[in-house]
Amino acid sequence: MDIKRSSRLRSFFTPFCYYIILSIFIFAVTRIGLDDLYNMRFLGVDFSFYDSAIWGGSQGTFLHSSILNIPSYLGIHFSPILFIFVPLYILGAGPWVLILARTTAAAGGSLLIRKYALKYTKIPAWGADIASISFLLHPMLHMASLSEFHGAILDLFFIPLFFVAIASRKKWFIWVALVFLLSVREDTWVYATGMALLLLWKDDRKLALQIALTSAVWGILALTIWMPWFQSGCRGEFHNIMFSGYLSRYHGYTLSKLVSFLQKRLRVDFDLLLPIIFLPLLSGRYLILLLLPLIQIQSGCIVYQRDLLLHYSAPILPCVYIAGVRGWERIDSILSRRFGRTSFGNGVIGVLILFFSFYMLKTSIIVRKKYPALFRPRLIQLREKTAFKLLEEIPKSSSLSLQPSLFLIGSHRKRTYIFSGYPPLSHYPSLKTDYVMIDLGRPFVEARGYKRAIADLLKKGEYGVLTYKDGFIVMKRGWPPIKNLDVLWKMKYRIQGESAIHHQSGTIEEGVEFDWKAARVAKQGRDKEGAIALSVRRILPRGNYKVNFSMFLAGKKGMDAVGFVLKKVVKGNRRILLKKVVKFQGDTLTKTLFSYEFSIYEATTIETAIFYGGRGIVTLDYFEFVNSGR
């Protein structure tokens, strides 16, 4: 194959691969994001705040959110860019728009990085494709793109846009890009100021000073005047939230703790730079532009922030890859001066970038956790449909208290508030709303605390249980109280290996107690360690009952995973009413559902046991015992 034909093949093959990977990225991030949204897998904090504020803007307010109980969300994060979503919400859009915006920002950022490398650097054209592919494969990009929507996600697009604008030297383009960048968040003025001084100073000092001064004045006004003004009426814990990305208080650190802290930060930085094989370290002044956001974020007081988890890596990743292609350009220049030809050296660099990018892909949240969402036949699962239906039955004119995980399905209301009865949320105002809706079956919810909060609320007599279905409890103010709740217990445990199961007990209503016990049962014909079991023993009155049980399984195909036994005890003799043994279906995460009905004609002791073989991963999604009446 001659050189000319080989060059043509490369000019077609690498862009083709890039666009294929870009298409896969867009599909995967969008599909997983919508799956998380409609199945309520977001914690519902930042995402719901943004969604509620934008919806408030569509109702004629200045980004007001009743959840935060402040005049405008601009008092939390100064993000005027949110107003671009208001027209879409007026037309009836919802939080799915923010899922698409999150995907668009990441995909658009990769296109801008590719454009920058192709047009404004001297690396080979195929090298620009490889750098952009590496960007799309970066685990931190996947983490940022699949975390809750946050204004910082938009930095993935607007920071590379400002780089491209500066490289073009078109003044109108620079100013437009600057306006968008400054409107993303209150801290982007730091990046804009540094980029203007370091990249424009040699060519146009006057323009560099104008941009730097404009950015600095914008940042000072946002932090000292505009945000405090929009915070009027806000609770104290929000007042200093915008400073969390600056200097933390390290005065209590010993030398050993400080060394450990620095080691952890270097490990995070190693994972950040490995996919681009540390090329940013050779980029000169572009390395300084990378260090500005890196130091600002990693000196914060939030663990997720220092470890570049969630959305915190969004402002840094574009800087990493812009600096990376500049570092590649410097190596290309050195090889050209010394050896005259650079094709072999560039080929080695490209191969190493692809190798380490695909190597690090194993740590991606998509590969480790999220990929089953790509193959689920339904976008909205059956249990989540119950939540949407229950919420629709609550009048929109009524005030409503929700736990954070339900915010995204209930934020488009004028009076939606945080349920403050749960101890970790007790710093929020205690409001007597018309309705309270709680989900006791979320994997990340500490059900015991919520059950106690519900019990305390019901004991006061102001609320009664309107509905309890599939783990969602709806209470109405002034509703007649009931003596017995349908569900006798509902707990979630994550069991891995021989991990201990925590003893849980609590009371949801006076006279109805829950007692979970951890025990070990013998493994017949296996090792001596025994299996883990959850067992419950309870005396039930005469009546008709139904057991609903749901769990997620992951392990080797064909291996015994979980056994479920329901026994009836009569005069010391145990009669098995139901016995199920579920086998793993493979490495993928699969959901298994049980439903069993039985009747009791006199007061009887019932035993249940959920035992586990000790291998693989089992998540007990929910377990409910329903009294369907006598």
XYZ file of C-alpha atoms in Angstrom:
630
model
C 0.000 0.000 0.000
C 1.539 3.354 -1.032
C 1.842 6.344 1.298
C -0.874 8.330 -0.468
C -3.407 5.520 -0.207
C -2.500 4.920 3.437
C -3.037 8.614 4.173
C -6.468 8.500 2.544
C -7.397 5.446 4.609
C -6.405 7.179 7.833
C -8.300 10.341 6.874
C -11.461 8.233 6.495
C -11.013 5.560 9.167
C -10.266 7.653 12.262
C -13.124 10.162 11.739
C -15.458 7.207 11.095
C -14.388 5.567 14.377
C -14.767 8.874 16.216
C -18.329 9.445 15.017
C -19.281 5.840 15.779
C -18.005 6.185 19.353
C -19.683 9.603 19.631
C -23.010 8.073 18.551
C -22.642 5.224 21.064
C -21.784 7.735 23.794
C -24.837 9.900 23.030
C -27.161 6.883 22.988
C -25.747 5.325 26.161
C -25.676 8.510 28.249
C -29.151 9.574 27.113
C -30.728 6.139 27.618
C -29.159 5.615 31.039
C -30.032 9.175 32.072
C -33.694 8.766 31.138
C -33.757 5.373 32.856
C -32.376 6.920 36.052
C -34.802 9.837 35.788
C -38.036 7.928 35.281
C -37.106 5.214 37.782
C -36.142 7.733 40.464
C -32.526 6.675 40.853
C -31.306 10.225 41.378
C -30.974 11.408 44.947
C -33.089 14.342 43.845
C -31.081 17.169 45.391
C -29.186 19.294 42.852
C -31.144 17.987 39.875
C -34.518 18.749 41.454
C -33.363 22.185 42.586
C -32.445 23.124 39.010
C -35.604 21.562 37.601
C -37.842 23.290 40.142
C -36.146 26.650 39.586
C -36.484 26.477 35.789
C -40.113 25.411 36.126
C -40.619 28.370 38.467
C -39.175 30.618 35.763
C -41.706 29.234 33.284
C -44.449 30.284 35.742
C -43.318 33.904 35.683
C -40.939 33.925 38.670
C -37.226 34.744 38.649
C -36.128 31.090 38.971
C -37.962 30.675 42.268
C -37.982 27.216 43.868
C -40.338 26.408 46.728
C -38.137 23.421 47.647
C -35.315 25.741 48.684
C -37.690 28.350 50.113
C -35.665 31.267 48.693
C -36.616 34.002 46.183
C -34.358 32.707 43.393
C -31.980 29.848 42.724
C -29.458 32.450 41.569
C -28.729 32.936 45.260
C -27.331 29.388 45.437
C -25.442 29.276 42.150
C -25.330 32.327 39.922
C -26.282 30.587 36.665
C -28.212 32.939 34.354
C -27.642 30.326 31.623
C -30.667 28.507 33.085
C -32.972 31.034 31.432
C -32.321 29.380 28.050
C -34.335 26.378 29.291
C -37.340 28.445 30.424
C -39.001 28.666 26.949
C -38.828 24.874 26.650
C -40.500 24.472 30.041
C -43.194 26.938 28.985
C -43.912 24.612 26.054
C -44.394 21.736 28.490
C -40.919 20.212 28.745
C -39.662 18.602 31.932
C -36.444 17.340 33.519
C -35.756 15.175 30.457
C -34.606 18.406 28.771
C -31.805 18.684 31.332
C -30.820 15.071 30.619
C -30.493 15.979 26.927
C -28.615 19.178 27.816
C -26.167 17.164 29.896
C -25.530 14.786 26.991
C -25.282 17.646 24.487
C -22.702 19.471 26.603
C -20.433 16.408 26.774
C -20.814 15.490 23.088
C -20.469 19.111 21.984
C -17.346 19.480 24.121
C -15.713 16.553 22.314
C -16.554 18.114 18.922
C -15.026 21.431 19.992
C -11.870 19.724 21.272
C -11.575 17.932 17.915
C -12.113 21.202 16.049
C -9.471 22.924 18.186
C -6.932 20.151 17.576
C -7.626 20.044 13.819
C -7.606 23.778 13.141
C -5.329 25.355 15.715
C -2.618 22.749 16.394
C -0.095 20.989 14.174
C -0.748 17.431 15.275
C -1.926 14.986 12.561
C -5.614 15.084 11.671
C -6.033 11.516 12.881
C -4.431 12.585 16.163
C -7.319 15.009 16.731
C -9.738 12.103 16.294
C -7.802 9.942 18.752
C -7.694 12.716 21.368
C -11.455 13.247 21.000
C -12.096 9.505 21.280
C -10.018 9.434 24.458
C -12.122 12.305 25.814
C -15.333 10.354 25.157
C -13.911 7.240 26.839
C -12.693 9.027 29.973
C -14.321 7.531 33.122
C -14.602 10.956 34.755
C -16.594 12.223 31.762
C -18.975 9.298 32.199
C -19.311 10.072 35.906
C -20.025 13.759 35.202
C -22.439 12.963 32.366
C -24.444 10.472 34.439
C -24.532 12.303 37.761
C -27.386 14.618 38.667
C -27.729 17.644 36.436
C -25.689 20.572 37.694
C -24.758 23.882 36.100
C -21.103 22.843 36.138
C -21.912 20.139 33.538
C -22.312 22.925 30.960
C -18.609 23.763 31.442
C -17.917 20.693 29.298
C -19.139 22.732 26.338
C -18.529 26.390 27.138
C -14.899 26.088 28.309
C -13.697 24.475 25.027
C -15.902 26.985 23.169
C -13.934 29.810 24.808
C -10.651 28.091 23.896
C -11.763 27.883 20.253
C -12.910 31.525 20.305
C -9.551 32.738 21.661
C -7.645 30.647 19.117
C -9.748 32.148 16.297
C -8.778 35.716 17.378
C -12.244 36.927 16.323
C -13.279 39.570 18.831
C -17.037 39.137 18.421
C -16.673 35.374 18.878
C -14.525 35.850 21.994
C -17.026 38.193 23.630
C -20.017 35.959 22.854
C -18.200 32.896 24.217
C -17.190 34.907 27.303
C -20.783 35.898 28.060
C -21.920 32.274 27.893
C -19.004 31.064 30.033
C -19.581 33.662 32.751
C -23.297 32.854 32.864
C -22.701 29.174 33.671
C -21.635 29.616 37.307
C -20.240 32.170 39.706
C -16.706 30.692 39.636
C -16.075 30.515 35.871
C -14.668 34.044 35.935
C -11.458 32.528 37.325
C -11.006 30.385 34.205
C -11.939 33.219 31.838
C -9.472 35.613 33.475
C -6.599 33.134 33.372
C -7.275 32.115 29.764
C -7.399 35.726 28.591
C -4.137 36.735 30.308
C -2.163 33.638 29.339
C -3.404 33.127 25.771
C -4.125 36.651 24.512
C -1.435 38.728 26.228
C 1.214 38.362 23.515
C -1.103 39.104 20.594
C -3.526 41.671 21.978
C -2.808 43.044 25.445
C -5.691 45.495 25.320
C -8.244 42.763 24.593
C -6.676 40.507 27.215
C -6.993 43.211 29.883
C -10.569 44.001 28.848
C -11.625 40.368 29.160
C -9.736 39.853 32.435
C -11.234 42.965 34.035
C -14.734 42.155 32.783
C -14.482 38.627 34.155
C -13.084 39.738 37.522
C -15.727 42.448 37.976
C -18.467 39.953 37.041
C -17.150 37.440 39.590
C -16.859 40.010 42.391
C -20.352 41.356 41.748
C -21.812 37.846 41.609
C -20.222 36.710 44.879
C -20.607 39.881 46.929
C -23.781 41.584 45.680
C -26.012 39.563 43.367
C -25.959 36.197 45.143
C -26.525 37.621 48.674
C -29.391 39.680 47.279
C -31.044 36.641 45.695
C -30.443 34.721 48.941
C -32.615 37.032 51.035
C -34.762 34.833 53.235
C -32.441 31.873 52.719
C -31.402 29.583 55.552
C -27.867 29.908 56.831
C -26.462 26.655 55.472
C -26.654 28.009 51.915
C -24.899 31.311 52.502
C -21.357 30.039 52.095
C -21.965 27.249 49.623
C -20.300 29.148 46.803
C -17.037 29.276 48.727
C -16.767 25.488 49.072
C -14.530 25.349 46.007
C -11.919 27.674 47.436
C -9.644 27.235 50.439
C -10.526 24.666 53.092
C -9.377 24.897 56.702
C -6.328 22.694 57.070
C -5.094 24.161 60.348
C -6.004 20.959 62.240
C -3.962 18.682 59.982
C -0.938 16.857 61.330
C 1.987 16.190 58.993
C 0.979 12.547 58.470
C -2.613 13.510 57.635
C -1.388 16.158 55.213
C 0.883 13.629 53.467
C -2.013 11.174 53.233
C -4.229 13.927 51.841
C -1.662 14.792 49.159
C -1.190 11.109 48.247
C -4.918 10.708 47.636
C -5.009 13.855 45.497
C -2.037 12.656 43.436
C -3.804 9.338 42.865
C -6.861 11.189 41.577
C -4.669 13.347 39.335
C -2.923 10.221 38.034
C -6.279 8.735 36.971
C -7.202 12.073 35.430
C -4.099 12.323 33.213
C -3.401 8.651 32.412
C -5.827 8.345 29.418
C -4.053 11.249 27.684
C -0.637 9.778 28.775
C 0.327 12.882 30.804
C 0.793 15.037 27.684
C -0.599 18.132 29.492
C 2.591 18.214 31.577
C 4.458 19.264 28.394
C 2.022 21.972 27.343
C 3.741 24.998 28.911
C 1.345 27.840 29.688
C -1.612 25.557 28.999
C -0.518 23.525 32.010
C -1.057 26.640 34.128
C -4.597 26.892 32.763
C -5.148 23.295 33.833
C -3.734 23.902 37.305
C -6.068 26.864 37.945
C -9.324 24.826 38.105
C -7.521 21.770 39.493
C -6.168 23.617 42.547
C -9.424 25.516 43.001
C -11.514 22.320 43.058
C -9.140 19.985 44.900
C -8.630 22.490 47.710
C -12.343 22.282 48.507
C -13.883 20.920 51.693
C -16.203 18.392 50.009
C -14.874 14.846 49.542
C -16.596 14.374 46.167
C -15.089 17.646 45.056
C -11.522 16.772 46.014
C -11.811 13.341 44.379
C -13.286 14.813 41.165
C -16.425 12.719 41.452
C -19.898 13.541 40.155
C -19.929 16.838 38.219
C -16.760 18.245 39.789
C -14.493 17.043 36.967
C -16.525 18.900 34.304
C -14.516 22.181 34.321
C -11.195 20.292 34.345
C -11.604 17.692 31.594
C -11.714 20.166 28.657
C -8.598 21.887 30.020
C -6.862 18.495 30.297
C -7.461 17.623 26.646
C -6.736 21.099 25.258
C -3.454 21.017 27.176
C -2.931 17.418 26.021
C -3.109 18.235 22.294
C -0.759 21.167 22.931
C 1.673 18.828 24.664
C 1.413 16.437 21.698
C 2.136 19.368 19.380
C 5.304 20.156 21.327
C 6.521 16.541 21.059
C 5.727 16.611 17.334
C 7.802 19.786 16.958
C 10.768 18.258 18.837
C 10.676 15.084 16.738
C 10.469 17.137 13.545
C 13.547 19.199 14.419
C 15.635 16.196 15.471
C 14.640 13.493 13.032
C 12.819 15.264 10.240
C 9.945 12.729 10.232
C 7.375 12.344 12.973
C 5.026 9.633 11.701
C 6.492 6.858 13.890
C 6.563 8.980 17.052
C 3.013 10.233 16.489
C 1.890 6.664 15.840
C 3.324 5.532 19.183
C 1.604 8.419 20.974
C -1.732 7.598 19.326
C -1.490 3.902 20.191
C -0.611 4.663 23.826
C -3.524 7.091 24.163
C -5.964 4.517 22.810
C -4.491 1.732 24.950
C -4.720 3.622 28.242
C -8.116 5.111 27.362
C -9.598 1.662 26.813
C -7.688 0.320 29.840
C -9.220 2.970 32.104
C -12.650 2.279 30.626
C -12.985 -0.652 33.045
C -13.342 1.874 35.885
C -16.185 3.702 34.118
C -19.523 3.859 35.922
C -21.182 2.658 32.698
C -19.115 -0.533 32.611
C -19.312 -1.180 36.349
C -22.938 -0.326 37.135
C -25.075 1.329 34.534
C -24.912 -0.860 31.434
C -28.001 -3.017 32.326
C -30.152 0.077 31.687
C -29.214 -0.130 28.007
C -31.005 -3.465 27.647
C -34.133 -2.993 29.754
C -37.249 -3.359 27.600
C -39.220 -0.779 29.619
C -38.070 2.768 30.236
C -40.329 3.102 33.292
C -40.541 0.114 35.622
C -43.830 -1.024 37.146
C -43.125 0.151 40.685
C -42.179 3.640 39.521
C -45.438 3.926 37.588
C -47.177 3.628 40.943
C -45.354 6.720 42.187
C -46.386 8.783 39.159
C -49.996 7.629 39.533
C -50.136 8.441 43.257
C -48.681 11.878 42.653
C -51.240 12.624 39.954
C -54.019 11.909 42.473
C -52.749 14.707 44.761
C -54.289 18.066 43.727
C -51.694 20.440 42.265
C -53.093 23.306 44.299
C -52.287 21.484 47.551
C -49.025 21.817 49.441
C -46.870 18.701 49.449
C -43.848 17.476 51.446
C -41.527 14.973 49.787
C -38.297 13.210 50.555
C -35.425 14.184 48.209
C -35.655 11.081 46.008
C -39.200 12.078 44.954
C -38.461 15.703 44.117
C -38.003 15.166 40.400
C -41.501 13.776 39.967
C -43.100 16.388 42.216
C -41.088 19.556 41.627
C -43.490 21.086 39.070
C -45.753 22.423 41.781
C -45.931 25.844 43.349
C -45.850 24.472 46.891
C -43.494 21.501 47.120
C -41.304 21.283 50.216
C -38.751 19.029 51.877
C -40.066 16.555 54.430
C -38.112 17.672 57.480
C -39.279 14.968 59.875
C -36.340 12.744 58.897
C -33.452 13.676 61.297
C -30.788 14.464 58.643
C -33.238 16.958 57.085
C -34.414 18.504 60.348
C -32.613 21.796 59.608
C -35.234 22.545 56.964
C -38.385 24.394 58.074
C -41.048 22.170 59.568
C -44.136 22.911 57.444
C -47.616 21.478 57.948
C -48.399 20.682 54.336
C -51.652 19.226 53.023
C -49.989 15.980 51.908
C -46.823 14.023 52.731
C -45.448 11.372 50.363
C -42.579 9.054 51.324
C -40.934 6.133 49.548
C -39.682 3.540 52.035
C -38.210 1.264 49.387
C -35.388 3.284 47.850
C -31.990 1.500 47.986
C -30.257 4.601 49.363
C -32.942 5.487 51.919
C -32.436 4.703 55.600
C -35.915 3.258 56.083
C -35.676 2.999 59.859
C -35.346 6.770 60.281
C -38.235 7.482 57.933
C -40.451 4.924 59.703
C -39.841 6.628 63.023
C -40.576 10.027 61.475
C -43.826 8.682 60.030
C -44.745 7.112 63.393
C -44.128 10.417 65.175
C -46.262 12.226 62.621
C -49.145 9.750 62.924
C -49.076 9.765 66.729
C -49.820 13.501 66.734
C -53.140 12.759 65.071
C -52.904 15.535 62.475
C -52.307 13.145 59.558
C -53.819 9.871 58.444
C -52.597 7.349 55.903
C -54.435 7.976 52.647
C -52.639 5.337 50.541
C -49.902 2.774 50.915
C -48.948 0.965 47.738
C -45.725 -0.657 46.526
C -43.819 0.991 49.358
C -45.087 4.540 48.695
C -46.985 6.010 51.622
C -49.213 9.078 51.166
C -50.489 10.875 54.260
C -53.128 13.577 54.263
C -53.604 16.271 56.858
C -56.948 15.958 58.627
C -57.533 12.449 57.289
C -59.020 9.988 59.827
C -56.223 7.925 61.398
C -56.172 4.148 60.914
C -55.131 1.539 63.457
C -53.169 -0.819 61.224
C -50.950 -0.115 58.259
C -51.092 -2.644 55.444
C -47.343 -3.144 55.287
C -45.817 -4.821 58.316
C -42.227 -4.322 57.305
C -40.194 -3.047 54.401
C -36.418 -3.052 54.452
C -33.488 -2.924 52.084
C -30.136 -4.645 52.539
C -27.126 -4.889 50.285
C -25.264 -8.133 50.902
C -21.861 -8.831 49.392
C -19.671 -11.807 50.244
C -19.794 -12.503 53.967
C -20.691 -8.950 54.948
C -22.623 -8.621 58.188
C -26.297 -7.743 58.086
C -27.189 -4.950 60.439
C -29.761 -5.631 63.116
C -32.703 -3.316 62.508
C -35.762 -2.766 64.621
C -38.278 0.000 64.744
C -41.919 0.887 65.121
C -44.020 2.395 62.366
C -47.175 2.581 64.444
C -47.972 1.870 68.037
C -48.463 -1.853 68.409
C -46.763 -2.813 65.136
C -43.102 -3.693 65.625
C -40.427 -4.800 63.188
C -37.477 -6.959 64.143
C -34.855 -8.067 61.621
C -32.311 -10.612 62.811
C -29.114 -11.774 61.201
C -28.270 -15.446 61.559
C -26.069 -18.086 59.979
C -27.430 -21.359 58.675
C -25.483 -24.444 57.702
C -24.390 -24.965 54.124
C -24.993 -28.579 53.259
C -22.053 -30.069 51.393
C -20.230 -26.738 51.174
C -17.724 -24.877 53.273
C -17.994 -24.367 57.004
C -18.605 -20.642 57.028
C -22.352 -20.916 56.527
C -24.717 -18.620 54.684
C -26.245 -15.367 55.745
C -29.968 -15.324 56.507
C -32.535 -12.699 57.326
C -35.294 -14.148 59.480
C -38.521 -12.742 60.857
C -40.949 -14.470 63.247
C -44.334 -12.907 63.832
C -47.811 -13.835 65.088
C -50.432 -12.806 62.544
C -54.180 -12.564 63.158
C -56.734 -14.385 61.010
C -56.932 -12.959 57.498
C -55.798 -13.011 53.891
C -52.188 -12.015 53.192
C -49.925 -11.367 50.266
C -46.119 -11.380 50.141
C -44.374 -9.171 47.580
C -40.617 -9.537 47.274
C -38.181 -7.960 44.799
C -34.388 -8.183 44.500
C -31.484 -7.594 42.134
C -28.943 -10.361 41.470
C -25.481 -10.446 39.914
C -23.079 -13.377 39.859
C -21.857 -16.375 37.907
C -24.437 -18.094 35.745
C -26.142 -21.114 37.313
C -24.907 -20.436 40.841
C -27.428 -20.584 43.692
C -28.053 -17.030 44.767
C -30.945 -16.582 47.174
C -33.482 -18.773 48.835
C -36.760 -17.537 50.256
C -38.824 -19.627 52.685
C -42.209 -18.805 54.209
C -43.261 -21.151 57.034
C -46.393 -21.613 59.093
C -45.748 -22.723 62.693
C -48.545 -24.696 64.371
C -47.873 -26.193 67.807
C -44.133 -26.256 67.195
C -44.421 -27.920 63.795
C -43.323 -25.917 60.764
C -45.156 -26.227 57.491
C -43.559 -24.674 54.421
C -45.995 -22.456 52.581
C -43.522 -21.188 49.945
C -39.951 -21.999 49.000
C -38.012 -20.354 46.169
C -34.387 -20.748 45.093
C -33.163 -18.275 42.523
C -30.087 -18.815 40.375
C -27.850 -16.152 38.921
C -28.407 -15.546 35.222
C -24.897 -14.255 34.542
C -22.802 -11.197 35.292
C -25.604 -8.807 34.364
C -27.826 -7.321 37.053
C -31.256 -8.961 36.881
C -34.394 -8.192 38.836
C -36.520 -10.983 40.285
C -40.073 -10.533 41.543
C -42.125 -12.778 43.873
C -45.790 -12.528 44.758
C -47.573 -15.118 46.891
C -51.022 -15.127 48.539
C -52.126 -17.216 51.511
C -54.850 -17.258 54.140
C -54.777 -17.808 57.909
C -57.949 -19.011 59.688
C -56.714 -18.424 63.204
C -53.921 -16.490 64.888
C -50.751 -18.181 63.654
C -46.995 -17.747 63.932
C -45.378 -17.053 60.571
C -41.639 -17.339 59.914
C -39.841 -15.950 56.892
C -36.199 -16.469 55.979
C -34.140 -14.995 53.168
C -30.820 -16.820 52.997
C -27.869 -16.169 50.748
C -25.165 -18.472 49.397
C -22.349 -16.034 50.051
C -21.168 -15.396 46.499
C -22.101 -12.711 44.003
C -24.072 -9.582 44.835
C -27.646 -9.462 46.103
C -29.672 -6.313 46.700
C -33.023 -6.720 48.421
C -35.013 -4.012 46.658
C -38.184 -4.275 48.711
C -40.147 -6.750 50.787
C -43.727 -6.172 51.845
C -46.333 -8.161 53.731
C -49.837 -6.976 52.816
C -52.967 -7.697 54.840
C -55.682 -7.836 52.186
C -58.532 -8.054 54.690
C -60.431 -10.737 56.593
